[in-house]
Coordinates of C-alpha atoms in Angstrom, one line a residue:
M1476 CA 129.6 177.6 4.7
I1477 CA 127.7 176.2 1.7
V1478 CA 125.7 179.4 1.4
A1479 CA 128.8 181.5 1.4
E1480 CA 130.5 179.3 -1.2
R1481 CA 127.5 179.4 -3.4
K1482 CA 127.3 183.2 -3.2
E1483 CA 131.1 183.5 -3.9
K1484 CA 130.7 181.5 -7.1
E1485 CA 127.7 183.6 -8.1
L1486 CA 129.6 186.8 -7.6
T1487 CA 133.0 185.8 -9.1
G1488 CA 132.1 183.3 -11.7
G1489 CA 135.0 181.2 -10.5
K1490 CA 137.5 184.0 -10.2
S1491 CA 139.1 185.1 -6.9
L1492 CA 137.3 187.5 -4.6
N1493 CA 140.4 189.7 -5.0
D1494 CA 139.8 190.1 -8.7
F1495 CA 136.0 190.6 -8.1
A1496 CA 136.4 193.3 -5.4
S1497 CA 138.0 195.9 -7.8
G1498 CA 134.9 198.0 -8.4
Y1499 CA 136.8 201.2 -7.4
L1500 CA 139.0 200.8 -10.4
Y1501 CA 135.9 200.8 -12.7
F1502 CA 133.3 203.0 -11.0
G1503 CA 133.8 206.6 -10.1
L1504 CA 136.0 209.2 -11.8
H1505 CA 139.2 208.1 -13.5
K1506 CA 141.9 209.8 -15.6
T1507 CA 142.8 207.7 -18.7
T1508 CA 145.1 208.1 -21.6
R1509 CA 142.2 209.5 -23.6
G1510 CA 140.9 211.9 -21.0
W1511 CA 138.4 211.2 -18.2
V1512 CA 135.8 208.5 -17.7
M1513 CA 133.2 208.3 -15.0
R1514 CA 130.8 205.4 -14.2
E1515 CA 128.0 205.2 -11.7
W1516 CA 125.4 202.5 -10.8
A1517 CA 121.9 204.0 -10.6
P1518 CA 119.3 201.6 -11.9
N1519 CA 116.3 203.8 -11.2
A1520 CA 117.8 206.9 -12.8
T1521 CA 116.4 208.3 -16.1
H1522 CA 119.0 211.0 -16.7
I1523 CA 122.3 211.9 -15.0
F1524 CA 124.4 215.0 -15.4
L1525 CA 127.8 215.9 -14.1
V1526 CA 127.8 219.4 -12.7
G1527 CA 130.6 221.4 -11.0
S1528 CA 132.8 224.4 -10.9
F1529 CA 133.9 223.7 -14.5
N1530 CA 130.4 224.2 -16.0
D1531 CA 128.9 226.7 -13.5
W1532 CA 126.9 223.8 -12.0
Q1533 CA 124.6 223.6 -15.0
E1534 CA 123.1 220.6 -16.7
L1535 CA 124.8 220.6 -20.1
A1536 CA 124.4 218.1 -22.9
E1537 CA 128.2 217.4 -23.1
Y1538 CA 128.1 216.4 -19.4
S1539 CA 125.2 214.0 -19.8
F1540 CA 125.8 210.4 -18.9
T1541 CA 124.9 207.5 -21.1
H1542 CA 123.1 204.4 -19.8
V1543 CA 124.8 201.3 -20.9
E1544 CA 123.5 198.2 -19.1
H1545 CA 122.4 196.9 -15.7
G1546 CA 121.9 200.3 -14.3
V1547 CA 125.4 201.5 -15.2
W1548 CA 125.9 205.0 -16.5
V1549 CA 129.0 206.3 -18.3
L1550 CA 130.4 209.7 -19.1
E1551 CA 133.6 210.4 -21.1
L1552 CA 135.3 213.8 -21.2
P1553 CA 138.4 215.1 -23.0
E1554 CA 141.6 215.7 -21.0
D1555 CA 140.9 219.4 -20.5
G1556 CA 137.3 218.7 -19.3
L1557 CA 138.4 218.5 -15.7
Q1558 CA 141.3 219.8 -13.6
H1559 CA 142.8 218.9 -10.3
N1560 CA 140.8 220.4 -7.4
D1561 CA 137.6 221.0 -9.5
L1562 CA 134.4 220.5 -7.5
Y1563 CA 131.7 218.3 -8.9
A1564 CA 128.5 216.4 -8.2
L1565 CA 125.7 214.6 -10.0
H1566 CA 122.3 215.7 -10.9
V1567 CA 120.3 212.5 -10.9
H1568 CA 116.8 212.4 -12.4
W1569 CA 114.2 209.7 -11.9
A1570 CA 110.6 209.3 -13.0
V1571 CA 109.0 211.8 -10.6
D1572 CA 111.8 214.0 -9.3
H1573 CA 115.5 214.7 -9.3
G1574 CA 118.3 215.7 -6.9
K1575 CA 121.9 216.6 -6.3
R1576 CA 124.1 213.6 -5.3
I1577 CA 127.7 213.1 -4.3
P1578 CA 129.0 210.2 -6.4
A1579 CA 128.9 207.0 -4.5
W1580 CA 132.4 206.0 -5.5
A1581 CA 133.9 209.5 -5.0
K1582 CA 137.5 209.3 -3.6
R1583 CA 137.6 212.9 -2.4
V1584 CA 134.8 214.9 -0.8
V1585 CA 135.1 218.4 0.7
Q1586 CA 132.9 220.8 2.6
D1587 CA 132.5 224.5 1.9
E1588 CA 133.4 226.5 5.0
E1589 CA 130.6 229.0 4.6
S1590 CA 127.7 227.1 3.1
K1591 CA 128.6 223.8 4.8
M1592 CA 127.7 222.0 1.6
F1593 CA 129.6 218.9 0.5
N1594 CA 130.9 218.3 -3.0
A1595 CA 133.2 215.8 -4.6
Q1596 CA 136.6 217.1 -5.7
V1597 CA 138.9 216.0 -8.5
W1598 CA 142.0 214.6 -7.0
N1599 CA 144.7 214.3 -9.6
P1600 CA 148.0 215.8 -8.4
E1601 CA 150.9 216.1 -10.8
E1602 CA 153.0 213.9 -8.5
P1603 CA 151.1 211.0 -7.0
Y1604 CA 152.2 210.0 -3.5
K1605 CA 155.3 207.7 -3.6
W1606 CA 155.3 205.1 -0.8
K1607 CA 158.5 204.7 1.1
H1608 CA 157.5 201.4 2.7
P1609 CA 155.3 199.8 0.1
D1610 CA 156.1 196.3 1.2
F1611 CA 155.5 196.6 4.9
E1612 CA 154.3 193.5 6.6
R1613 CA 153.1 193.5 10.2
T1614 CA 154.7 191.1 12.5
Q1615 CA 152.7 188.2 13.9
E1616 CA 153.2 189.4 17.5
P1617 CA 149.9 190.1 19.4
P1618 CA 148.4 193.5 18.6
L1619 CA 148.8 196.1 21.2
I1620 CA 146.3 198.6 19.8
Y1621 CA 146.3 202.4 20.3
E1622 CA 142.8 203.6 19.4
G1623 CA 143.0 207.1 18.1
H1624 CA 141.0 209.9 16.4
V1625 CA 142.9 212.3 14.2
G1626 CA 140.7 215.3 14.7
M1627 CA 140.8 215.3 18.5
A1628 CA 144.4 214.0 19.0
G1629 CA 145.9 217.5 19.6
E1630 CA 145.6 219.8 22.5
E1631 CA 144.2 222.9 20.9
P1632 CA 140.4 223.2 20.7
R1633 CA 140.0 222.6 17.0
V1634 CA 140.1 219.8 14.4
H1635 CA 143.6 218.5 14.0
T1636 CA 145.1 217.0 10.9
Y1637 CA 146.7 213.9 9.4
N1638 CA 150.0 215.7 9.3
E1639 CA 149.8 216.7 13.0
F1640 CA 148.9 213.1 14.0
R1641 CA 151.9 211.8 11.9
E1642 CA 154.3 214.3 13.4
K1643 CA 153.2 214.4 17.0
M1644 CA 151.2 211.2 17.7
L1645 CA 153.2 208.5 15.9
P1646 CA 156.4 209.1 17.9
R1647 CA 154.3 209.2 21.1
I1648 CA 152.5 205.9 20.3
K1649 CA 155.8 204.2 19.3
A1650 CA 157.5 205.4 22.5
N1651 CA 154.6 204.1 24.6
G1652 CA 155.2 200.6 23.2
Y1653 CA 152.1 200.0 21.1
N1654 CA 152.5 198.2 17.8
T1655 CA 149.2 198.8 16.2
I1656 CA 147.2 202.0 15.6
Q1657 CA 143.5 201.9 15.1
L1658 CA 142.2 205.1 13.4
M1659 CA 138.6 206.2 13.9
A1660 CA 136.4 208.3 11.6
I1661 CA 138.5 208.0 8.4
P1662 CA 135.7 207.6 5.8
E1663 CA 133.9 210.8 5.2
H1664 CA 131.0 211.6 7.5
P1665 CA 128.9 214.8 7.4
Y1666 CA 128.5 215.2 11.1
Y1667 CA 131.8 215.4 13.1
G1668 CA 130.1 214.5 16.3
S1669 CA 129.1 211.1 14.9
F1670 CA 132.6 209.9 15.7
G1671 CA 132.7 208.7 12.1
Y1672 CA 130.0 206.1 12.5
H1673 CA 127.5 207.8 10.2
V1674 CA 129.4 207.4 6.9
S1675 CA 128.3 209.2 3.8
S1676 CA 131.2 208.6 1.3
F1677 CA 132.7 205.2 1.8
F1678 CA 135.7 205.7 -0.6
A1679 CA 136.7 209.2 0.5
A1680 CA 139.1 209.8 3.4
S1681 CA 137.7 212.6 5.5
S1682 CA 138.9 215.9 4.1
R1683 CA 138.4 217.7 7.4
F1684 CA 141.7 216.2 8.5
G1685 CA 143.7 216.9 5.3
T1686 CA 144.3 215.4 1.8
P1687 CA 144.4 211.8 0.7
D1688 CA 148.2 211.9 0.3
E1689 CA 148.6 213.3 3.8
L1690 CA 146.7 210.2 5.1
R1691 CA 148.9 208.0 3.0
H1692 CA 152.0 209.7 4.5
L1693 CA 150.7 209.0 8.0
V1694 CA 150.2 205.3 7.3
D1695 CA 153.5 205.1 5.5
E1696 CA 155.4 206.7 8.3
A1697 CA 153.8 204.4 10.9
H1698 CA 154.9 201.5 8.8
G1699 CA 158.4 202.9 8.8
M1700 CA 158.3 202.8 12.6
G1701 CA 157.2 199.2 12.5
M1702 CA 153.6 199.8 13.5
A1703 CA 150.6 198.4 11.7
V1704 CA 147.6 200.7 11.0
I1705 CA 144.0 199.5 11.0
M1706 CA 140.8 201.6 10.7
D1707 CA 137.2 201.5 11.8
L1708 CA 135.1 200.1 9.0
V1709 CA 131.4 200.9 9.1
H1710 CA 129.5 198.5 6.9
S1711 CA 126.8 197.9 9.4
H1712 CA 124.8 201.0 8.4
A1713 CA 125.0 204.4 6.6
V1714 CA 123.9 207.9 7.2
K1715 CA 120.4 208.8 5.9
N1716 CA 121.6 211.9 4.1
E1717 CA 120.6 212.0 0.5
V1718 CA 122.7 214.7 -1.1
E1719 CA 126.0 213.6 0.5
G1720 CA 125.1 210.0 1.3
L1721 CA 123.6 206.9 -0.3
G1722 CA 120.1 207.5 1.0
K1723 CA 117.7 207.4 -2.1
Y1724 CA 120.7 207.7 -4.3
D1725 CA 118.8 207.0 -7.5
G1726 CA 115.5 208.0 -6.1
T1727 CA 115.0 204.7 -4.3
R1728 CA 116.0 203.7 -0.8
F1729 CA 116.1 200.0 -1.9
Q1730 CA 119.1 200.6 -4.2
F1731 CA 121.6 200.0 -1.4
F1732 CA 119.4 199.4 1.6
H1733 CA 116.5 197.2 2.6
D1734 CA 113.1 198.7 2.1
G1735 CA 110.6 199.0 4.9
P1736 CA 111.5 198.6 8.7
K1737 CA 114.4 196.1 8.0
G1738 CA 116.2 199.0 6.2
E1739 CA 116.2 201.4 9.2
H1740 CA 118.1 200.9 12.4
P1741 CA 115.8 201.7 15.3
A1742 CA 118.5 203.0 17.6
W1743 CA 121.0 204.7 15.2
D1744 CA 118.7 206.7 12.9
S1745 CA 120.5 205.2 9.9
Y1746 CA 119.9 202.9 6.9
C1747 CA 120.9 199.2 6.9
F1748 CA 122.5 197.7 3.8
N1749 CA 120.9 194.9 1.8
Y1750 CA 123.6 192.2 1.9
S1751 CA 121.5 189.9 -0.4
K1752 CA 122.1 192.2 -3.5
N1753 CA 125.2 191.4 -5.5
E1754 CA 125.7 195.0 -6.4
V1755 CA 125.8 196.0 -2.7
L1756 CA 128.2 193.2 -1.9
H1757 CA 130.4 194.4 -4.8
F1758 CA 130.3 197.9 -3.4
L1759 CA 131.2 196.9 0.2
L1760 CA 133.9 194.2 -0.7
S1761 CA 135.5 196.7 -3.2
N1762 CA 135.5 199.2 -0.3
I1763 CA 137.6 196.8 1.8
K1764 CA 140.1 196.2 -1.0
F1765 CA 140.2 199.9 -1.7
W1766 CA 141.4 200.9 1.7
M1767 CA 144.0 198.1 1.8
E1768 CA 145.4 198.8 -1.6
E1769 CA 145.1 202.6 -2.0
Y1770 CA 146.0 203.5 1.6
K1771 CA 147.9 200.4 2.7
F1772 CA 145.7 199.8 5.8
D1773 CA 146.6 196.6 7.5
G1774 CA 143.1 195.6 8.5
F1775 CA 139.9 196.7 10.1
R1776 CA 137.8 196.8 13.2
F1777 CA 134.4 196.0 11.8
D1778 CA 131.9 198.3 13.6
G1779 CA 128.4 197.2 14.6
V1780 CA 128.8 193.5 14.0
T1781 CA 126.1 192.5 16.5
S1782 CA 123.7 194.8 14.7
M1783 CA 124.4 193.0 11.4
L1784 CA 124.3 189.4 12.8
Y1785 CA 120.7 189.5 14.1
F1786 CA 117.4 190.8 12.6
N1787 CA 116.6 192.6 15.8
H1788 CA 120.2 194.0 15.9
G1789 CA 120.9 192.2 19.1
L1790 CA 118.8 194.7 21.1
E1791 CA 117.5 193.6 24.5
I1792 CA 119.0 190.1 24.3
A1793 CA 121.3 188.9 27.1
F1794 CA 123.0 186.2 25.0
T1795 CA 123.3 183.8 28.0
N1796 CA 122.9 180.5 26.2
Y1797 CA 123.4 179.0 22.7
D1798 CA 119.7 179.2 21.9
D1799 CA 120.2 183.0 21.7
Y1800 CA 122.8 182.5 18.9
F1801 CA 121.4 179.8 16.7
N1802 CA 117.8 180.6 15.8
A1803 CA 115.7 182.4 13.2
N1804 CA 117.0 185.8 14.5
V1805 CA 120.3 185.3 12.8
D1806 CA 120.7 187.1 9.5
H1807 CA 122.5 184.7 7.2
E1808 CA 122.9 187.3 4.5
A1809 CA 125.2 189.2 6.9
T1810 CA 127.1 186.1 8.0
T1811 CA 127.7 185.3 4.3
Y1812 CA 129.0 188.8 3.9
F1813 CA 131.4 188.4 6.8
K1814 CA 132.8 185.2 5.4
L1815 CA 133.4 186.8 2.0
A1816 CA 134.9 189.9 3.6
N1817 CA 137.3 188.1 5.8
K1818 CA 138.3 185.7 3.0
L1819 CA 138.9 188.7 0.7
M1820 CA 141.1 190.4 3.3
K1821 CA 143.5 187.4 3.5
Q1822 CA 143.7 187.3 -0.3
V1823 CA 144.7 191.0 -0.4
N1824 CA 147.0 190.8 2.6
P1825 CA 147.5 187.4 4.3
K1826 CA 148.8 189.2 7.5
S1827 CA 145.9 191.6 7.7
I1828 CA 143.9 192.0 11.0
S1829 CA 140.2 191.6 11.2
I1830 CA 138.4 192.5 14.4
A1831 CA 134.7 192.2 15.1
E1832 CA 133.0 194.7 17.4
D1833 CA 130.5 192.2 18.8
M1834 CA 128.9 192.2 22.2
S1835 CA 126.9 188.9 21.7
G1836 CA 129.9 186.6 21.6
M1837 CA 128.5 184.4 18.8
P1838 CA 130.4 181.1 18.7
G1839 CA 132.6 180.8 15.6
L1840 CA 132.8 184.5 15.0
A1841 CA 136.5 184.6 15.4
S1842 CA 137.2 181.2 13.8
P1843 CA 138.5 180.6 10.3
V1844 CA 136.1 180.3 7.5
E1845 CA 137.5 176.9 6.5
Y1846 CA 136.5 175.6 10.0
G1847 CA 133.0 176.9 9.6
G1848 CA 133.6 180.2 11.4
L1849 CA 133.0 183.8 10.1
G1850 CA 136.7 184.4 9.7
F1851 CA 137.5 187.2 12.1
D1852 CA 140.9 187.1 13.7
Y1853 CA 139.6 188.7 16.9
R1854 CA 136.4 189.9 18.6
M1855 CA 136.2 192.7 21.0
A1856 CA 135.9 191.5 24.6
M1857 CA 133.1 194.0 25.2
G1858 CA 132.1 192.5 28.5
M1859 CA 135.3 193.4 30.2
P1860 CA 134.9 197.2 30.4
D1861 CA 131.2 196.6 31.4
F1862 CA 132.4 194.4 34.3
W1863 CA 135.0 196.9 35.6
I1864 CA 132.4 199.7 35.5
K1865 CA 129.8 197.5 37.2
I1866 CA 132.0 196.7 40.2
I1867 CA 133.4 200.2 40.5
K1868 CA 129.9 201.7 40.4
E1869 CA 127.9 199.1 42.3
K1870 CA 130.3 197.5 44.9
S1871 CA 132.2 198.9 47.7
D1872 CA 135.9 198.0 47.8
D1873 CA 135.4 195.3 50.5
E1874 CA 132.9 193.6 48.2
W1875 CA 135.2 193.0 45.3
D1876 CA 135.5 189.3 44.6
V1877 CA 138.9 188.2 43.2
G1878 CA 137.4 185.0 42.0
Q1879 CA 134.8 186.8 39.9
I1880 CA 137.5 189.1 38.6
F1881 CA 139.7 186.2 37.4
Y1882 CA 136.7 184.5 35.9
Q1883 CA 135.8 187.7 33.9
L1884 CA 139.4 188.3 32.9
T1885 CA 139.7 184.8 31.4
S1886 CA 136.2 184.1 30.3
K1887 CA 136.6 183.2 26.6
R1888 CA 136.7 180.2 24.4
L1889 CA 140.2 178.9 24.2
E1890 CA 140.1 178.6 20.4
E1891 CA 139.0 182.2 20.0
K1892 CA 141.1 185.3 20.2
V1893 CA 139.8 188.5 21.7
V1894 CA 140.9 192.1 22.0
S1895 CA 140.9 192.8 25.8
Y1896 CA 140.5 196.3 27.1
A1897 CA 139.5 198.1 30.3
E1898 CA 137.9 201.0 28.4
S1899 CA 137.7 202.4 24.9
H1900 CA 136.4 205.6 23.4
D1901 CA 132.9 204.4 24.4
Q1902 CA 133.5 205.0 28.1
A1903 CA 135.1 208.4 27.4
L1904 CA 132.1 209.9 25.7
V1905 CA 130.0 212.5 27.4
G1906 CA 127.1 210.8 29.2
D1907 CA 129.4 208.0 30.3
K1908 CA 132.5 208.0 32.5
T1909 CA 136.0 206.7 32.2
I1910 CA 137.4 204.5 34.9
I1911 CA 139.5 207.3 36.4
F1912 CA 136.4 209.6 36.6
R1913 CA 134.4 206.9 38.3
L1914 CA 137.2 206.4 40.8
I1915 CA 138.1 210.0 41.5
D1916 CA 135.3 212.1 40.2
K1917 CA 135.5 215.8 41.1
E1918 CA 138.9 215.4 42.8
M1919 CA 140.2 215.2 39.2
Y1920 CA 139.9 219.0 39.1
F1921 CA 141.0 219.8 42.6
S1922 CA 143.6 217.3 44.0
M1923 CA 145.9 216.2 41.2
R1924 CA 148.9 218.3 42.1
K1925 CA 151.6 216.3 44.0
D1926 CA 151.5 218.7 46.8
Q1927 CA 147.9 218.0 47.5
P1928 CA 147.5 214.7 49.5
N1929 CA 144.1 213.1 48.9
M1930 CA 143.0 209.6 49.8
I1931 CA 140.4 209.5 47.1
V1932 CA 143.0 210.2 44.5
D1933 CA 145.4 207.7 46.0
R1934 CA 142.7 205.0 45.7
G1935 CA 141.9 206.0 42.2
I1936 CA 145.5 205.9 41.0
A1937 CA 146.1 202.6 42.7
L1938 CA 143.1 200.9 41.2
H1939 CA 143.6 202.4 37.8
K1940 CA 147.0 200.8 37.6
M1941 CA 145.8 197.4 38.9
I1942 CA 142.8 197.3 36.5
R1943 CA 145.0 197.9 33.5
L1944 CA 147.6 195.5 34.6
A1945 CA 145.0 192.8 35.2
T1946 CA 143.3 193.4 31.9
V1947 CA 146.4 193.4 29.6
S1948 CA 148.2 190.6 31.5
S1949 CA 145.2 188.3 31.0
A1950 CA 144.4 189.5 27.5
G1951 CA 143.1 186.8 25.1
G1952 CA 145.2 187.6 22.1
A1953 CA 145.3 191.4 21.8
Y1954 CA 144.9 194.6 24.0
L1955 CA 143.4 198.0 23.2
N1956 CA 143.7 201.4 24.8
F1957 CA 142.0 204.7 23.7
M1958 CA 144.3 207.7 23.5
G1959 CA 144.5 209.6 26.7
N1960 CA 142.9 207.0 28.9
E1961 CA 146.3 205.6 29.8
F1962 CA 147.1 208.6 31.9
G1963 CA 143.6 209.2 33.2
H1964 CA 142.5 212.0 30.9
P1965 CA 140.4 214.4 33.0
E1966 CA 137.9 215.5 30.3
W1967 CA 135.1 213.6 28.6
I1968 CA 134.7 213.6 24.8
D1969 CA 132.0 216.0 23.6
F1970 CA 132.1 217.0 20.0
P1971 CA 130.9 220.4 18.8
R1972 CA 127.2 220.6 18.8
E1973 CA 124.3 223.0 19.3
G1974 CA 124.0 221.9 23.0
N1975 CA 127.5 223.1 23.8
N1976 CA 127.6 226.1 21.6
W1977 CA 129.7 224.2 19.0
S1978 CA 132.7 224.1 21.3
Y1979 CA 135.8 222.1 20.7
N1980 CA 136.9 222.3 24.4
H1981 CA 136.1 218.7 25.0
A1982 CA 137.1 217.3 21.6
R1983 CA 140.8 217.2 22.2
R1984 CA 143.5 215.5 24.3
I1985 CA 145.5 217.5 26.9
W1986 CA 148.9 215.8 26.6
S1987 CA 150.7 218.5 28.6
I1988 CA 149.2 217.4 31.9
A1989 CA 150.6 213.9 31.4
E1990 CA 154.1 215.4 31.0
D1991 CA 153.9 217.9 33.8
P1992 CA 156.2 216.7 36.7
E1993 CA 154.1 218.6 39.2
L1994 CA 150.9 216.7 38.4
K1995 CA 150.0 213.1 39.3
Y1996 CA 148.8 212.2 35.8
H1997 CA 152.4 211.4 34.6
W1998 CA 152.5 208.6 37.2
L1999 CA 149.7 206.8 35.3
Y2000 CA 151.4 207.6 32.0
D2001 CA 154.8 206.3 33.1
F2002 CA 153.2 203.2 34.5
D2003 CA 151.4 202.5 31.2
K2004 CA 154.7 202.9 29.2
D2005 CA 156.5 200.4 31.5
L2006 CA 153.5 198.0 31.5
I2007 CA 153.1 197.9 27.7
R2008 CA 156.9 197.6 27.2
L2009 CA 157.0 194.6 29.6
I2010 CA 154.1 192.9 27.7
S2011 CA 155.6 193.7 24.3
E2012 CA 159.3 192.8 25.0
H2013 CA 158.4 189.4 26.6
K2014 CA 155.5 188.6 24.3
I2015 CA 153.4 187.7 27.3
I2016 CA 150.1 187.7 25.5
S2017 CA 151.6 185.1 23.1
V2018 CA 151.4 182.6 25.9
P2019 CA 147.9 181.1 25.4
S2020 CA 147.1 179.9 29.0
V2021 CA 146.6 182.1 32.1
D2022 CA 147.0 179.7 35.0
L2023 CA 145.4 180.4 38.3
V2024 CA 147.8 180.0 41.3
L2025 CA 145.9 181.5 44.2
E2026 CA 142.4 183.0 44.7
N2027 CA 141.8 184.0 48.3
K2028 CA 138.5 185.7 48.5
P2029 CA 138.5 186.8 52.1
D2030 CA 142.0 188.3 51.8
K2031 CA 141.2 189.6 48.2
V2032 CA 144.5 188.2 47.0
L2033 CA 144.8 186.9 43.4
A2034 CA 147.8 185.3 41.7
Y2035 CA 148.2 183.7 38.3
H2036 CA 151.0 182.6 36.1
R2037 CA 151.5 183.3 32.4
G2038 CA 154.6 181.8 31.0
L2039 CA 157.6 182.8 33.2
F2040 CA 155.6 185.7 34.8
L2041 CA 153.7 185.7 38.1
F2042 CA 151.1 188.3 38.6
V2043 CA 150.0 189.0 42.2
F2044 CA 147.2 191.4 43.2
N2045 CA 146.1 192.5 46.6
F2046 CA 142.7 194.2 46.1
N2047 CA 142.2 194.5 49.8
P2048 CA 141.5 198.2 50.5
D2049 CA 143.1 198.4 53.9
K2050 CA 145.0 195.2 54.8
S2051 CA 148.6 194.6 53.9
F2052 CA 150.1 191.2 54.3
S2053 CA 153.6 190.2 55.4
D2054 CA 155.2 187.0 54.2
Y2055 CA 152.1 186.1 52.2
G2056 CA 152.6 182.6 50.9
I2057 CA 152.0 182.0 47.1
P2058 CA 152.0 178.2 46.4
L2059 CA 154.5 177.5 43.6
G2060 CA 157.1 175.0 42.5
A2061 CA 160.7 175.6 43.5
G2062 CA 162.1 178.7 41.9
K2063 CA 163.6 182.1 42.1
Y2064 CA 161.7 185.3 41.2
Q2065 CA 162.6 188.9 40.5
I2066 CA 160.1 191.8 40.6
V2067 CA 159.9 193.4 37.2
L2068 CA 156.9 195.8 37.7
N2069 CA 155.4 197.1 40.9
T2070 CA 152.3 199.3 41.1
D2071 CA 153.5 200.5 44.5
S2072 CA 156.7 202.0 43.1
G2073 CA 157.2 205.7 43.8
R2074 CA 157.8 206.3 40.1
F2075 CA 154.1 205.5 39.6
G2076 CA 152.7 207.3 42.6
G2077 CA 153.0 204.4 45.0
F2078 CA 154.7 204.4 48.4
D2079 CA 157.8 202.2 47.8
R2080 CA 156.8 199.6 50.4
V2081 CA 158.2 196.7 48.5
D2082 CA 161.9 195.9 48.0
E2083 CA 162.3 195.5 44.2
E2084 CA 166.1 194.9 44.3
I2085 CA 166.3 191.6 46.0
S2086 CA 165.5 188.2 44.6
Y2087 CA 162.7 186.1 46.0
Y2088 CA 163.0 182.4 46.5
T2089 CA 160.3 179.8 47.1
L2090 CA 160.7 178.0 50.4
P2091 CA 159.3 174.5 51.4
A2092 CA 156.6 174.5 54.0
A2093 CA 158.1 171.4 55.7
G2094 CA 160.6 169.1 54.1
V2095 CA 162.4 169.6 50.8
N2096 CA 159.8 167.8 48.9
S2097 CA 156.8 169.6 50.4
Q2098 CA 154.8 172.4 48.9
H2099 CA 157.0 175.5 48.2
Y2100 CA 155.7 179.0 48.9
L2101 CA 156.9 182.4 47.6
K2102 CA 156.7 184.7 50.6
L2103 CA 155.9 188.3 49.6
Y2104 CA 155.0 191.5 51.3
L2105 CA 151.7 192.6 49.7
P2106 CA 150.7 196.2 50.6
A2107 CA 147.0 197.0 50.4
R2108 CA 145.6 197.8 47.0
T2109 CA 148.8 197.0 45.0
A2110 CA 150.0 194.5 42.4
M2111 CA 153.3 193.3 41.2
V2112 CA 154.8 191.2 38.4
L2113 CA 157.6 188.8 39.1
K2114 CA 159.6 186.9 36.6
K2115 CA 160.9 183.4 37.2
V2116 CA 164.7 183.4 36.7
D2117 CA 167.2 180.5 36.5
I2118 CA 168.9 179.6 39.8
P2119 CA 172.7 179.3 39.2
K2120 CA 173.9 175.8 39.5
V2121 CA 176.5 175.1 42.2
N2122 CA 179.4 172.9 41.0

């Protein structure tokens, strides 16, 4: 904490982080009342020229930058020196060489369709985008996050757009009950198949999806629907590209990144930022404020947090005890950055969301800075999908342990909030398998019509519903789903690449199968809608405690309470139970969700219309039991309701 406070004072000189993190208003290209001004930080440069479509890409004296101080270079041009949509770049010279560079603070970068070369583009439309909902504030209800990727959100095998996502996906996400959208791959990245995790231009919204104002329109319309929008923020590393990235920007790698082995990520083929340099902190913190101010994003999922926290990037460490967290392996420059970043976010928007993608589970990660934590609001519960995959892959159905399941569902520190999820985009990528694929495999292609009975598909659909119900009902503060996974999307994600002949066939989402009444996918889709609606309307995740009621390992029956709601699971693959007693206090219950409902592909074996009353085992004051019929491989949610008083 002391280190972070000292660094903050060093950076700000006593001002606020909010004031400090405004580099995007100073650096980069700006239109002023006198014309144009452009500033760049390149301390190793000896000469810098602005080149572009306006000067035939030539190094001309009138487009030569002037070095002012501390590595800052400035160029001023008259009003007619640049026009909207002009293409431009820098020619940076240093002592022994020179090279073309996309400006580090460029806010618009485009790729030529034929040459595939990237250039910055002047973005100065006559009518700037006018926000319809400039004062949107997200509610404090638990985030129900829909993780989406703009380019692959449509059904056609191509790159889809911000406008298409706004027009087609926003209504779908809203109707499905989610209150928060997490957008992947927004900052510009040269390689589409990197899923947006090899960023080149940190201040430029990817132009492959449309214009900056079209992204603003998307966010604005989501706000109008009452949904918050957060984005994946990649400050853990950067693409190695030199022309369209920050690699050797001024001829040196150590301008933005560490020199030597510390500056290269051994698993990601990328460069690692040097968080000890004030100029780098200024760049990254300004980047946070830029997306929140210029595009009204409501927060971020910080990618690669584990990689930043530890000098060895967390590789090959099990993180099974506290000695794994608190030792010389922790990079305190990175922890200082996180404290500053999270403090800045709350200054810009007190209701912003900050999520850490961390698999180590470092204590204090999702605790307030003032309490000695790193300041994240949530961390990703990354062990949960790993657990589901492990038991599906390695255990037969009769080996599933409901005690172990409940432990994994609720294994978190009470003072720490997590984003729970059964699977994200990670499990959908080629080379891995989604839950539905692990459960059904090739039958996804042959037996998903309703007129095709299949026991493997029946099992897969039943467990898919139960796994999602268990995960969201026990969520530790928030829940996440990746688009398409809710209905068991039958295709993996494989972006265009040389190995698949640059095909888009697996870089899309086939929504039509989820809406086809002849196919079984819509059962999962309809179940997810009802599940998320139930969780949202009753604010179930807001109840902090998940209270175990029953854990019968031989029967494979699990029951727990959360607020007024009772969740009962029978994971037994072949045994149904009649009049199964759930020990409770006296009360009346009504079924509000049932995985065995015919509407969701079940067999309608449970009466959902009647009320269920607890009954004493012996006398009135003895233990009460709720007697239920529990079909094999099903789950239900019951709500405790008031018993009318008899006068």
